[in-house]
Amino acid sequence: MTFETCNLSITRDGVPVLEGIDLSLPPGGITAIIGPNGAGKSTLLHAMAGLLSPHAGAVRLNGRDLSGIQPGERARSLALLTQDQGVTARLTVADLIAFGRWPHHQGRPGHEDRAAVADAIETFDLGPLAARTLDALSGGQRQRAFVAMAYAQTTPWILLDEPLSALDPRYAHDIMRRLHDLSRTGPDARSVVIVVHDLGVTARFADRVIGLKDGKLFGAGETGDLMTSDWLTRLYDTPMEVAEVGGRKIPFAA
Amino acid sequence: MVRHRLLFLSLGLGCFTLLFLGWHLRTPVGLILSLRAEKLAALVLVGAAVGNATVLFQTAAQNRLITPGIVGFDALFVFLQTMLVLILGGAGYSGLSPLPKFAVETGCLVLAATALFAALLRKGAEDVLRMILTGVILGVLLRGLSGFAQRILEPSEFAVVQQASIASFGAVDARLLPIAGAALVIAMALSWRLSPRLDVAALGRTKAQTLGLPFDRTILAGLSLVSVMVAVATALVGPVTFLGLLAANLAYRLTDTHRHAVLIPAAAMIGATILIAGQFAFERVLGLQSSLSVVVEFAGGLLFLALVLRRDR
């Protein structure tokens, strides 16, 4: 199941936010969307999830225009985790994760749904927190619960908008490692697209990188090929270096 | 666990119902029972509808501190009464046939609410807050117009408007009950059917859409049911602003669940129980008449303040 954007342009109040984005993402692996603040990363992710109507161009999932796919079917094909994690209702972690199954059962959960929720709780190590309410969790624990909800949706594509923002290095690496494993488990491998600011995490876990700058595609390709000091310096308009430590490339601002 | 709590609430409602019907029952038993049953039906219908409507409205607005009354239902109702008295005079108003009056009032309230919801939600349900603000401003405008019109009235006519503007459970016309009952039962059943969708809608617009919920359609359906329930209840007994706030927040607290399939019947039962218990206490125990709505508003107002202050901390 491939994900494509063809000449995708998005405007907000008449101002272009994304212009002429052409992308083709093969299934499997982790794709990181990086770029400076205001580059249009979250907008691209929301457009890929079908939540924003393109001003021009199209988003295609497996060759089908996303705007022609019914919301229910779309929710069974791709899951989106947004940055906003406010919920008015008083939910436990297990309740929240169970919502990930809604596109499949539409309010009538069955055995398969309960098994998927249990699997998500186990995969993200949330067993001890399952009965706790969201307002009793730390920012990082909350973040993990929301990622688990997106996982429980069991969609071929998982789109995550800055899921690491509230996490300390341990939990950030832990979640990325789990996502990395999920994107490589044979025929059931999930394809993960993630908006991220941590270039170290990107270099360590992402298979592909998409660079956005000023609403335009700055570059897209294999992580190892693209993330050079010259490319990153031009992307962020600030001196960047890539150091090699223990055989791993670690980008940093010089 | 949740089932036990619903059972507990239904037992409470049942006990107060029996107490209301059976307390100091004297001959002629049949006549007294039928009179009490009529009043009981009005209390149950209004309490259940207002509790149910408030849960729906709070879910649509993503805010547990507001009631449908905030968008000016009560102000429109008072404005309608004032205009009727101004145009027909006190005697003409009192001589109005209850059924057409009820139909016109309900129709006006539903039309006004539908116009407000439809006009402001045309761009999508993210405009709920703007809709609420517009409703508040319209309410202020209508109250101002009512106040102005009431200054023109004779003192006796003003007294008629004053009496019609306060919710009264003691003077409900029995002929209205079957029609109001049918409308409210249908609206409540439809809102209960909407429950699984409302659970998802409560997560917020974007999250609900990513789960495949037609969010705008769900919210519009919910608000349409709110307008019917509040309009019928208000036209039946008059405005009860804070009853819904009491019923909905007690339902959240007592059931401790996010599931609307539980919250809706719980809020409905609590709303009905509050009204029956309050009316029973005022009529039979304290020997007072028709001040229930004042006490409900007072208790609801206190709860509202408590909730706001607690949230601030």
Coordinates of C-alpha atoms in Angstrom, one line a residue:
Chain A
M1 CA 0.0 0.0 0.0
T2 CA 1.9 3.1 -1.2
F3 CA 1.2 6.7 -0.1
E4 CA 1.6 9.4 -2.6
T5 CA 1.1 13.2 -2.7
C6 CA 0.9 14.7 -6.2
N7 CA 1.6 18.4 -6.6
L8 CA -0.1 18.8 -3.2
S9 CA -0.8 22.5 -2.2
I10 CA -2.6 23.7 0.9
T11 CA -3.7 27.2 1.6
R12 CA -4.9 28.7 4.9
D13 CA -6.9 32.0 4.6
G14 CA -5.5 32.4 1.1
V15 CA -1.9 32.0 2.3
P16 CA -0.1 29.1 0.8
V17 CA 1.2 26.7 3.6
L18 CA 2.3 23.9 1.3
E19 CA 3.2 24.2 -2.3
G20 CA 3.6 21.5 -5.0
I21 CA 4.6 18.6 -2.7
D22 CA 5.4 15.4 -4.8
L23 CA 6.1 12.4 -2.6
S24 CA 5.9 8.6 -3.0
L25 CA 6.3 6.5 0.2
P26 CA 6.7 2.8 -0.2
P27 CA 5.1 0.6 2.5
G28 CA 7.1 -0.4 5.6
G29 CA 9.8 1.4 7.5
I30 CA 9.8 4.7 9.3
T31 CA 9.7 8.0 7.4
A32 CA 10.6 11.1 9.3
I33 CA 9.4 14.6 8.3
I34 CA 11.9 17.2 9.5
G35 CA 12.4 20.9 8.9
P36 CA 12.4 24.2 10.7
N37 CA 9.3 25.6 12.7
G38 CA 6.5 26.7 10.3
A39 CA 7.8 24.6 7.4
G40 CA 4.4 22.9 7.1
K41 CA 5.3 19.5 8.6
S42 CA 2.1 19.1 10.7
T43 CA 0.0 20.5 7.8
L44 CA 1.5 17.8 5.5
L45 CA 0.7 15.1 8.0
H46 CA -2.9 16.3 8.4
A47 CA -3.3 16.5 4.6
M48 CA -2.0 13.0 4.4
A49 CA -4.6 11.9 6.9
G50 CA -7.4 13.5 4.8
L51 CA -8.2 16.1 7.4
L52 CA -7.3 19.0 5.2
S53 CA -8.7 19.5 1.7
P54 CA -6.0 20.3 -0.9
H55 CA -6.1 23.6 -2.7
A56 CA -4.5 21.8 -5.6
G57 CA -3.1 18.3 -6.2
A58 CA -4.1 15.1 -4.4
V59 CA -3.2 12.6 -1.7
R60 CA -3.3 9.0 -3.0
L61 CA -3.4 5.9 -0.9
N62 CA -2.6 2.8 -3.0
G63 CA -3.6 4.7 -6.1
R64 CA -6.9 5.9 -4.7
D65 CA -7.6 9.6 -4.1
L66 CA -8.0 10.0 -0.4
S67 CA -10.9 12.5 -0.7
G68 CA -12.9 9.7 -2.4
I69 CA -12.5 7.2 0.5
Q70 CA -15.2 7.1 3.1
P71 CA -14.1 8.3 6.6
G72 CA -14.7 4.8 8.1
E73 CA -12.5 3.1 5.5
R74 CA -9.9 5.8 5.8
A75 CA -9.7 5.3 9.5
R76 CA -9.1 1.6 8.9
S77 CA -6.2 2.4 6.6
L78 CA -4.4 5.1 8.5
A79 CA -4.2 6.3 12.0
L80 CA -3.2 9.9 13.0
L81 CA -1.9 11.0 16.3
T82 CA -2.1 14.8 16.6
Q83 CA -0.2 17.1 19.0
D84 CA -3.3 18.0 20.9
Q85 CA -3.9 15.5 23.7
G86 CA -6.6 17.3 25.6
V87 CA -9.7 15.2 26.4
T88 CA -12.7 16.5 28.3
A89 CA -14.0 13.1 29.3
R90 CA -12.5 11.3 32.3
L91 CA -10.9 8.3 30.6
T92 CA -8.6 5.5 31.8
V93 CA -5.7 4.4 29.7
A94 CA -7.5 1.3 28.7
D95 CA -10.6 3.3 27.7
L96 CA -8.5 5.6 25.5
I97 CA -6.7 2.7 23.8
A98 CA -10.1 1.0 23.2
F99 CA -11.2 4.1 21.1
G100 CA -8.5 3.0 18.6
R101 CA -10.8 0.1 17.7
W102 CA -13.8 2.3 17.0
P103 CA -13.3 2.3 13.2
H104 CA -13.6 -1.5 13.3
H105 CA -16.5 -2.0 15.6
Q106 CA -18.5 1.3 15.4
G107 CA -19.6 1.0 19.0
R108 CA -20.0 -2.8 19.3
P109 CA -16.6 -4.2 20.4
G110 CA -16.0 -7.9 19.9
H111 CA -13.4 -10.4 21.0
E112 CA -11.0 -9.3 18.3
D113 CA -11.2 -5.7 19.5
R114 CA -10.5 -6.6 23.1
A115 CA -7.5 -8.7 22.0
A116 CA -6.2 -5.8 20.0
V117 CA -6.5 -3.5 23.0
A118 CA -4.7 -6.0 25.2
D119 CA -2.0 -6.3 22.6
A120 CA -1.5 -2.5 22.5
I121 CA -1.3 -2.3 26.3
E122 CA 1.3 -5.0 26.3
T123 CA 3.3 -3.7 23.4
F124 CA 3.7 -0.3 24.9
D125 CA 4.2 -1.6 28.4
L126 CA 1.1 0.1 29.8
G127 CA -0.2 -2.8 31.9
P128 CA 0.4 -1.0 35.3
L129 CA -1.2 2.2 34.0
A130 CA -4.2 0.6 32.3
A131 CA -6.7 1.4 35.0
R132 CA -5.4 4.9 35.7
T133 CA -7.1 8.0 34.4
L134 CA -5.3 10.2 31.9
D135 CA -5.3 13.2 34.3
A136 CA -3.3 11.1 36.7
L137 CA -0.5 10.5 34.2
S138 CA 2.7 12.3 33.5
G139 CA 3.1 14.0 30.0
G140 CA 5.3 11.1 28.8
Q141 CA 3.0 8.4 30.1
R142 CA 0.0 10.1 28.4
Q143 CA 2.0 10.4 25.2
R144 CA 2.7 6.6 25.3
A145 CA -1.0 5.9 25.9
F146 CA -2.0 8.0 22.8
V147 CA 0.6 6.2 20.6
A148 CA -0.8 2.9 21.9
M149 CA -4.3 4.1 20.8
A150 CA -3.0 4.8 17.3
Y151 CA -1.3 1.3 17.3
A152 CA -4.6 -0.4 18.4
Q153 CA -6.2 1.1 15.3
T154 CA -4.3 -1.7 13.5
T155 CA -3.9 0.4 10.3
P156 CA -1.2 -0.2 7.6
W157 CA -0.1 3.4 8.0
I158 CA 0.5 5.2 11.3
L159 CA 1.0 9.0 11.2
L160 CA 2.4 10.6 14.3
D161 CA 2.8 14.4 14.8
E162 CA 5.6 15.0 17.3
P163 CA 4.9 12.1 19.6
L164 CA 8.3 12.5 21.3
S165 CA 7.8 16.1 22.4
A166 CA 7.0 15.4 26.1
L167 CA 9.3 12.4 26.4
D168 CA 12.6 12.0 28.1
P169 CA 15.4 10.3 26.1
R170 CA 14.6 6.9 27.6
Y171 CA 10.9 6.9 26.7
A172 CA 11.6 8.6 23.3
H173 CA 14.1 5.9 22.4
D174 CA 11.7 3.3 23.8
I175 CA 8.8 4.4 21.7
M176 CA 11.0 4.7 18.6
R177 CA 12.4 1.3 19.1
R178 CA 8.9 -0.2 19.4
L179 CA 7.8 1.7 16.2
H180 CA 11.0 0.5 14.5
D181 CA 10.1 -3.1 15.4
L182 CA 6.6 -2.7 14.2
S183 CA 7.7 -1.4 10.9
R184 CA 9.7 -4.6 10.3
T185 CA 7.5 -7.5 11.3
G186 CA 7.0 -9.2 8.0
P187 CA 3.7 -9.0 6.1
D188 CA 2.0 -7.2 9.0
A189 CA 4.6 -4.5 9.1
R190 CA 3.2 -1.1 9.7
S191 CA 4.4 2.0 7.8
V192 CA 5.2 4.9 10.1
V193 CA 5.4 8.5 9.2
I194 CA 6.5 10.8 12.0
V195 CA 7.0 14.5 12.4
V196 CA 10.1 14.9 14.6
H197 CA 12.5 17.6 15.8
D198 CA 15.1 15.3 17.3
L199 CA 17.7 14.8 14.6
G200 CA 19.5 12.2 16.7
V201 CA 16.4 10.0 16.8
T202 CA 15.8 10.6 13.1
A203 CA 19.3 9.5 12.2
R204 CA 19.1 6.5 14.5
F205 CA 15.6 5.1 13.6
A206 CA 14.3 6.6 10.3
D207 CA 14.7 4.8 7.1
R208 CA 13.7 7.7 5.0
V209 CA 13.7 11.5 5.6
I210 CA 11.5 14.2 4.1
G211 CA 12.8 17.7 4.5
L212 CA 10.4 20.6 4.3
K213 CA 11.3 24.3 4.2
D214 CA 8.9 27.3 3.8
G215 CA 6.1 25.0 2.7
K216 CA 8.1 23.4 -0.1
L217 CA 9.8 20.0 -0.4
F218 CA 13.5 20.6 0.3
G219 CA 14.5 17.0 -0.2
A220 CA 13.4 13.4 0.3
G221 CA 15.4 10.2 0.3
E222 CA 17.3 7.6 2.4
T223 CA 18.3 8.8 5.8
G224 CA 22.0 7.9 5.3
D225 CA 22.2 9.6 2.0
L226 CA 20.4 12.8 2.8
M227 CA 21.4 13.8 6.4
T228 CA 24.8 15.4 5.7
S229 CA 26.0 18.5 7.4
D230 CA 25.7 20.5 4.2
W231 CA 22.0 19.4 3.6
L232 CA 21.0 20.0 7.2
T233 CA 22.8 23.4 7.3
R234 CA 20.8 24.5 4.2
L235 CA 17.6 23.1 5.6
Y236 CA 17.8 24.8 9.0
D237 CA 19.7 27.9 7.8
T238 CA 22.1 27.3 10.7
P239 CA 25.5 25.6 10.8
M240 CA 25.0 21.8 11.4
E241 CA 27.5 19.0 11.8
V242 CA 27.2 15.3 11.7
A243 CA 29.5 13.4 14.1
E244 CA 30.2 9.7 14.0
V245 CA 30.1 8.1 17.4
G246 CA 30.3 4.4 17.9
G247 CA 29.5 3.8 14.2
R248 CA 26.3 6.0 14.4
K249 CA 25.8 9.4 12.7
I250 CA 24.6 12.1 15.2
P251 CA 23.6 15.5 13.7
F252 CA 23.9 18.6 15.9
A253 CA 23.9 22.3 15.6
A254 CA 27.5 23.5 15.4
Chain B
M1 CA -20.4 -1.8 38.5
V2 CA -21.9 0.7 36.2
R3 CA -25.0 -1.4 35.9
H4 CA -25.3 -1.4 39.7
R5 CA -25.1 2.3 39.8
L6 CA -27.9 2.6 37.2
L7 CA -29.9 0.2 39.2
F8 CA -29.3 2.2 42.3
L9 CA -30.5 5.4 40.5
S10 CA -33.6 3.7 39.2
L11 CA -34.4 2.4 42.7
G12 CA -34.1 6.0 44.0
L13 CA -36.4 7.2 41.3
G14 CA -38.8 4.4 42.0
C15 CA -38.9 5.2 45.8
F16 CA -39.5 8.9 45.3
T17 CA -42.2 8.1 42.7
L18 CA -44.0 5.8 45.2
L19 CA -43.6 8.4 48.0
F20 CA -44.9 11.1 45.8
L21 CA -48.0 9.1 44.7
G22 CA -48.7 7.4 48.0
W23 CA -48.0 9.9 50.8
H24 CA -51.1 10.6 53.0
L25 CA -53.4 9.2 50.3
R26 CA -57.0 9.8 51.2
T27 CA -60.4 9.3 49.6
P28 CA -61.3 9.7 46.8
V29 CA -58.1 7.7 46.1
G30 CA -58.7 7.5 42.3
L31 CA -59.1 11.2 41.8
I32 CA -56.1 12.1 44.0
L33 CA -53.9 9.5 42.4
S34 CA -54.8 10.7 38.9
L35 CA -54.0 14.3 39.8
R36 CA -50.7 13.3 41.4
A37 CA -49.9 11.1 38.4
E38 CA -50.4 14.0 36.0
K39 CA -48.0 16.2 38.0
L40 CA -45.6 13.2 38.4
A41 CA -45.6 12.7 34.6
A42 CA -44.7 16.4 34.0
L43 CA -41.9 16.2 36.6
V44 CA -40.4 13.0 35.1
L45 CA -40.6 14.2 31.5
V46 CA -39.1 17.6 32.2
G47 CA -36.4 16.3 34.6
A48 CA -35.4 13.5 32.3
A49 CA -35.4 15.7 29.1
V50 CA -33.4 18.5 30.7
G51 CA -30.8 16.1 32.2
N52 CA -30.5 14.2 28.9
A53 CA -30.2 17.5 26.8
T54 CA -27.5 18.9 29.1
V55 CA -25.3 15.9 28.7
L56 CA -25.6 16.1 24.9
F57 CA -25.0 19.8 24.9
Q58 CA -22.0 19.6 27.1
T59 CA -20.5 16.9 24.8
A60 CA -21.1 19.0 21.7
A61 CA -19.5 22.0 23.4
Q62 CA -16.7 20.0 25.0
N63 CA -17.5 21.8 28.3
R64 CA -19.1 20.4 31.4
L65 CA -19.9 23.8 32.9
I66 CA -22.6 25.0 30.5
T67 CA -26.3 24.2 30.0
P68 CA -28.5 24.6 26.9
G69 CA -30.1 27.5 28.7
I70 CA -26.9 29.5 28.1
V71 CA -27.9 30.0 24.4
G72 CA -31.0 31.9 25.4
F73 CA -33.9 29.4 25.5
D74 CA -35.2 30.9 28.8
A75 CA -34.9 34.5 27.4
L76 CA -36.8 33.6 24.3
F77 CA -39.5 31.9 26.3
V78 CA -40.0 34.9 28.5
F79 CA -39.9 37.2 25.4
L80 CA -42.7 35.1 23.8
Q81 CA -44.8 35.3 27.0
T82 CA -44.3 39.1 27.2
M83 CA -45.2 39.6 23.5
L84 CA -48.3 37.5 23.9
V85 CA -49.5 39.5 26.9
L86 CA -48.6 42.7 25.2
I87 CA -50.5 41.9 22.0
L88 CA -53.5 40.0 23.5
G89 CA -53.7 41.6 26.9
G90 CA -53.8 39.8 30.2
A91 CA -57.3 38.4 29.7
G92 CA -56.7 37.4 26.1
Y93 CA -53.5 35.6 27.2
S94 CA -55.2 33.7 30.0
G95 CA -58.0 32.7 27.6
L96 CA -55.6 31.1 25.1
S97 CA -56.2 27.5 24.3
P98 CA -53.3 25.5 25.9
L99 CA -52.7 23.2 23.0
P100 CA -52.1 25.8 20.2
K101 CA -50.2 28.0 22.6
F102 CA -47.9 25.0 23.5
A103 CA -47.5 24.2 19.8
V104 CA -46.6 27.7 18.9
E105 CA -44.1 28.2 21.8
T106 CA -42.5 24.8 21.1
G107 CA -42.3 25.6 17.3
C108 CA -40.8 29.0 18.0
L109 CA -38.2 27.6 20.4
V110 CA -37.2 24.8 18.0
L111 CA -37.1 27.1 15.0
A112 CA -34.9 29.6 16.9
A113 CA -32.5 26.9 18.1
T114 CA -32.3 25.2 14.7
A115 CA -31.7 28.6 13.0
L116 CA -28.9 29.4 15.5
F117 CA -27.3 25.9 15.3
A118 CA -27.6 25.6 11.5
A119 CA -26.4 29.2 10.7
L120 CA -23.4 29.0 12.9
L121 CA -22.4 25.4 12.3
R122 CA -22.5 25.8 8.5
K123 CA -18.7 26.0 8.4
G124 CA -18.4 22.9 10.6
A125 CA -18.8 22.0 14.2
E126 CA -15.6 23.9 15.3
D127 CA -17.9 26.9 15.5
V128 CA -19.7 25.6 18.6
L129 CA -18.1 28.2 20.9
R130 CA -19.1 31.0 18.5
M131 CA -22.6 29.6 18.5
I132 CA -22.7 29.6 22.3
L133 CA -21.4 33.2 22.4
T134 CA -24.0 34.3 19.8
G135 CA -26.7 32.6 21.9
V136 CA -25.6 34.4 25.0
I137 CA -25.7 37.8 23.2
L138 CA -29.1 37.0 21.7
G139 CA -30.3 36.0 25.2
V140 CA -29.2 39.4 26.6
L141 CA -30.9 41.2 23.7
L142 CA -34.2 39.3 24.2
R143 CA -34.0 39.9 28.0
G144 CA -33.6 43.6 27.2
L145 CA -36.5 43.7 24.8
S146 CA -38.7 41.7 27.3
G147 CA -37.7 44.2 30.1
F148 CA -38.6 47.1 27.8
A149 CA -41.9 45.6 26.8
Q150 CA -42.8 44.7 30.4
R151 CA -42.5 48.4 31.3
I152 CA -45.4 49.2 28.9
L153 CA -47.7 46.6 30.5
E154 CA -50.4 47.3 33.1
P155 CA -49.4 46.0 36.6
S156 CA -51.9 43.2 36.4
E157 CA -50.6 42.1 33.0
F158 CA -47.0 42.4 34.3
A159 CA -48.0 40.0 37.1
V160 CA -49.3 37.5 34.4
V161 CA -46.0 37.6 32.6
Q162 CA -44.1 37.2 35.9
Q163 CA -46.1 34.1 36.8
A164 CA -45.6 32.6 33.3
S165 CA -41.9 33.3 33.4
I166 CA -41.2 31.1 36.4
A167 CA -41.2 27.3 35.9
S168 CA -44.3 25.8 37.4
F169 CA -45.0 22.1 37.8
G170 CA -48.3 22.5 39.6
A171 CA -50.3 23.9 36.7
V172 CA -49.4 21.7 33.8
D173 CA -52.3 21.1 31.5
A174 CA -52.9 17.3 31.3
R175 CA -53.9 17.6 27.7
L176 CA -50.4 18.6 26.8
L177 CA -48.7 15.6 28.4
P178 CA -49.3 12.9 25.7
I179 CA -47.9 15.1 22.9
A180 CA -45.0 16.4 25.0
G181 CA -44.4 12.9 26.3
A182 CA -44.3 11.4 22.9
A183 CA -41.9 14.1 21.5
L184 CA -39.6 13.8 24.5
V185 CA -39.5 10.0 24.6
I186 CA -38.7 9.9 20.9
A187 CA -35.9 12.5 21.3
M188 CA -34.5 10.7 24.3
A189 CA -34.5 7.4 22.5
L190 CA -32.8 8.9 19.5
S191 CA -30.1 10.5 21.7
W192 CA -29.5 7.2 23.4
R193 CA -29.0 5.6 20.0
L194 CA -26.5 8.3 19.2
S195 CA -24.5 7.3 22.3
P196 CA -21.6 5.3 20.7
R197 CA -20.9 8.2 18.3
L198 CA -21.2 10.8 21.1
D199 CA -18.5 8.8 23.0
V200 CA -16.1 9.3 20.1
A201 CA -17.2 12.9 19.6
A202 CA -16.3 13.7 23.2
L203 CA -12.6 13.1 22.2
G204 CA -12.7 16.3 20.2
R205 CA -13.1 17.1 16.5
T206 CA -9.8 16.1 15.1
K207 CA -9.4 12.9 17.1
A208 CA -13.0 11.9 16.3
Q209 CA -12.4 12.5 12.6
T210 CA -9.2 10.4 12.6
L211 CA -11.3 7.6 14.0
G212 CA -13.7 7.9 11.0
L213 CA -16.6 9.6 12.8
P214 CA -18.7 12.1 10.7
F215 CA -18.2 14.6 13.5
D216 CA -20.1 17.6 12.1
R217 CA -23.1 15.4 11.3
T218 CA -23.1 13.8 14.8
I219 CA -22.9 17.1 16.6
L220 CA -25.7 18.6 14.5
A221 CA -27.9 15.6 15.2
G222 CA -27.1 15.9 18.9
L223 CA -27.9 19.7 18.9
S224 CA -31.1 19.1 17.0
L225 CA -32.2 16.7 19.7
V226 CA -31.2 19.2 22.4
S227 CA -33.3 21.9 20.8
V228 CA -36.4 19.6 20.7
M229 CA -36.0 18.4 24.3
V230 CA -35.3 21.8 25.8
A231 CA -38.1 23.5 23.7
V232 CA -40.7 21.0 24.7
A233 CA -39.7 21.0 28.4
T234 CA -39.6 24.8 28.5
A235 CA -43.0 25.2 26.7
L236 CA -44.5 22.6 29.1
V237 CA -43.5 24.1 32.5
G238 CA -41.3 27.2 31.9
P239 CA -37.5 27.7 32.0
V240 CA -35.3 25.6 34.3
T241 CA -31.8 26.8 33.6
F242 CA -29.6 25.0 36.2
L243 CA -31.5 21.7 36.7
G244 CA -29.5 20.2 33.8
L245 CA -26.2 21.3 35.3
L246 CA -27.1 19.6 38.5
A247 CA -28.3 16.4 36.8
A248 CA -25.4 16.1 34.3
N249 CA -22.7 16.7 36.9
L250 CA -24.2 14.3 39.4
A251 CA -24.4 11.7 36.6
Y252 CA -20.7 12.2 35.7
R253 CA -19.8 11.9 39.4
L254 CA -22.1 8.9 40.3
T255 CA -21.4 6.8 37.2
D256 CA -17.8 7.7 36.7
T257 CA -17.9 6.7 33.1
H258 CA -17.4 8.4 29.7
R259 CA -20.1 6.2 28.0
H260 CA -23.1 8.1 26.9
A261 CA -25.2 4.9 26.9
V262 CA -24.9 5.1 30.7
L263 CA -24.6 8.9 31.2
I264 CA -27.8 9.7 29.3
P265 CA -30.1 7.5 31.3
A266 CA -28.3 8.4 34.5
A267 CA -28.7 12.1 33.9
A268 CA -32.3 11.6 32.9
M269 CA -33.1 9.6 36.1
I270 CA -31.2 12.1 38.3
G271 CA -33.1 15.1 36.7
A272 CA -36.4 13.4 37.3
T273 CA -35.5 12.4 40.9
I274 CA -34.4 15.9 41.8
L275 CA -37.7 17.3 40.6
I276 CA -39.9 14.7 42.2
A277 CA -38.0 14.8 45.5
G278 CA -38.0 18.6 45.5
Q279 CA -41.7 18.9 44.7
F280 CA -42.6 16.2 47.2
A281 CA -40.6 18.0 50.0
F282 CA -42.2 21.4 49.1
E283 CA -45.8 20.2 48.7
R284 CA -46.2 17.5 51.3
V285 CA -43.5 17.9 53.9
L286 CA -43.0 21.7 54.1
G287 CA -46.5 22.5 52.9
L288 CA -45.2 25.1 50.5
Q289 CA -46.4 25.7 46.9
S290 CA -44.6 26.1 43.6
S291 CA -41.2 27.4 44.7
L292 CA -39.4 24.3 43.5
S293 CA -37.9 26.0 40.4
V294 CA -36.4 28.7 42.6
V295 CA -34.7 26.2 44.8
V296 CA -33.5 24.1 41.9
E297 CA -32.0 27.2 40.3
F298 CA -30.4 28.2 43.6
A299 CA -28.9 24.8 44.2
G300 CA -27.8 24.6 40.5
G301 CA -26.2 28.1 40.7
L302 CA -24.3 27.1 43.8
L303 CA -23.0 23.9 42.1
F304 CA -22.0 26.0 39.1
L305 CA -20.0 28.3 41.3
A306 CA -18.4 25.4 43.1
L307 CA -17.4 23.7 39.7
V308 CA -15.9 27.0 38.4
L309 CA -14.0 27.7 41.6
R310 CA -12.7 24.1 41.7
R311 CA -11.5 24.2 38.1
D312 CA -9.6 27.5 38.8
R313 CA -7.5 25.9 41.5

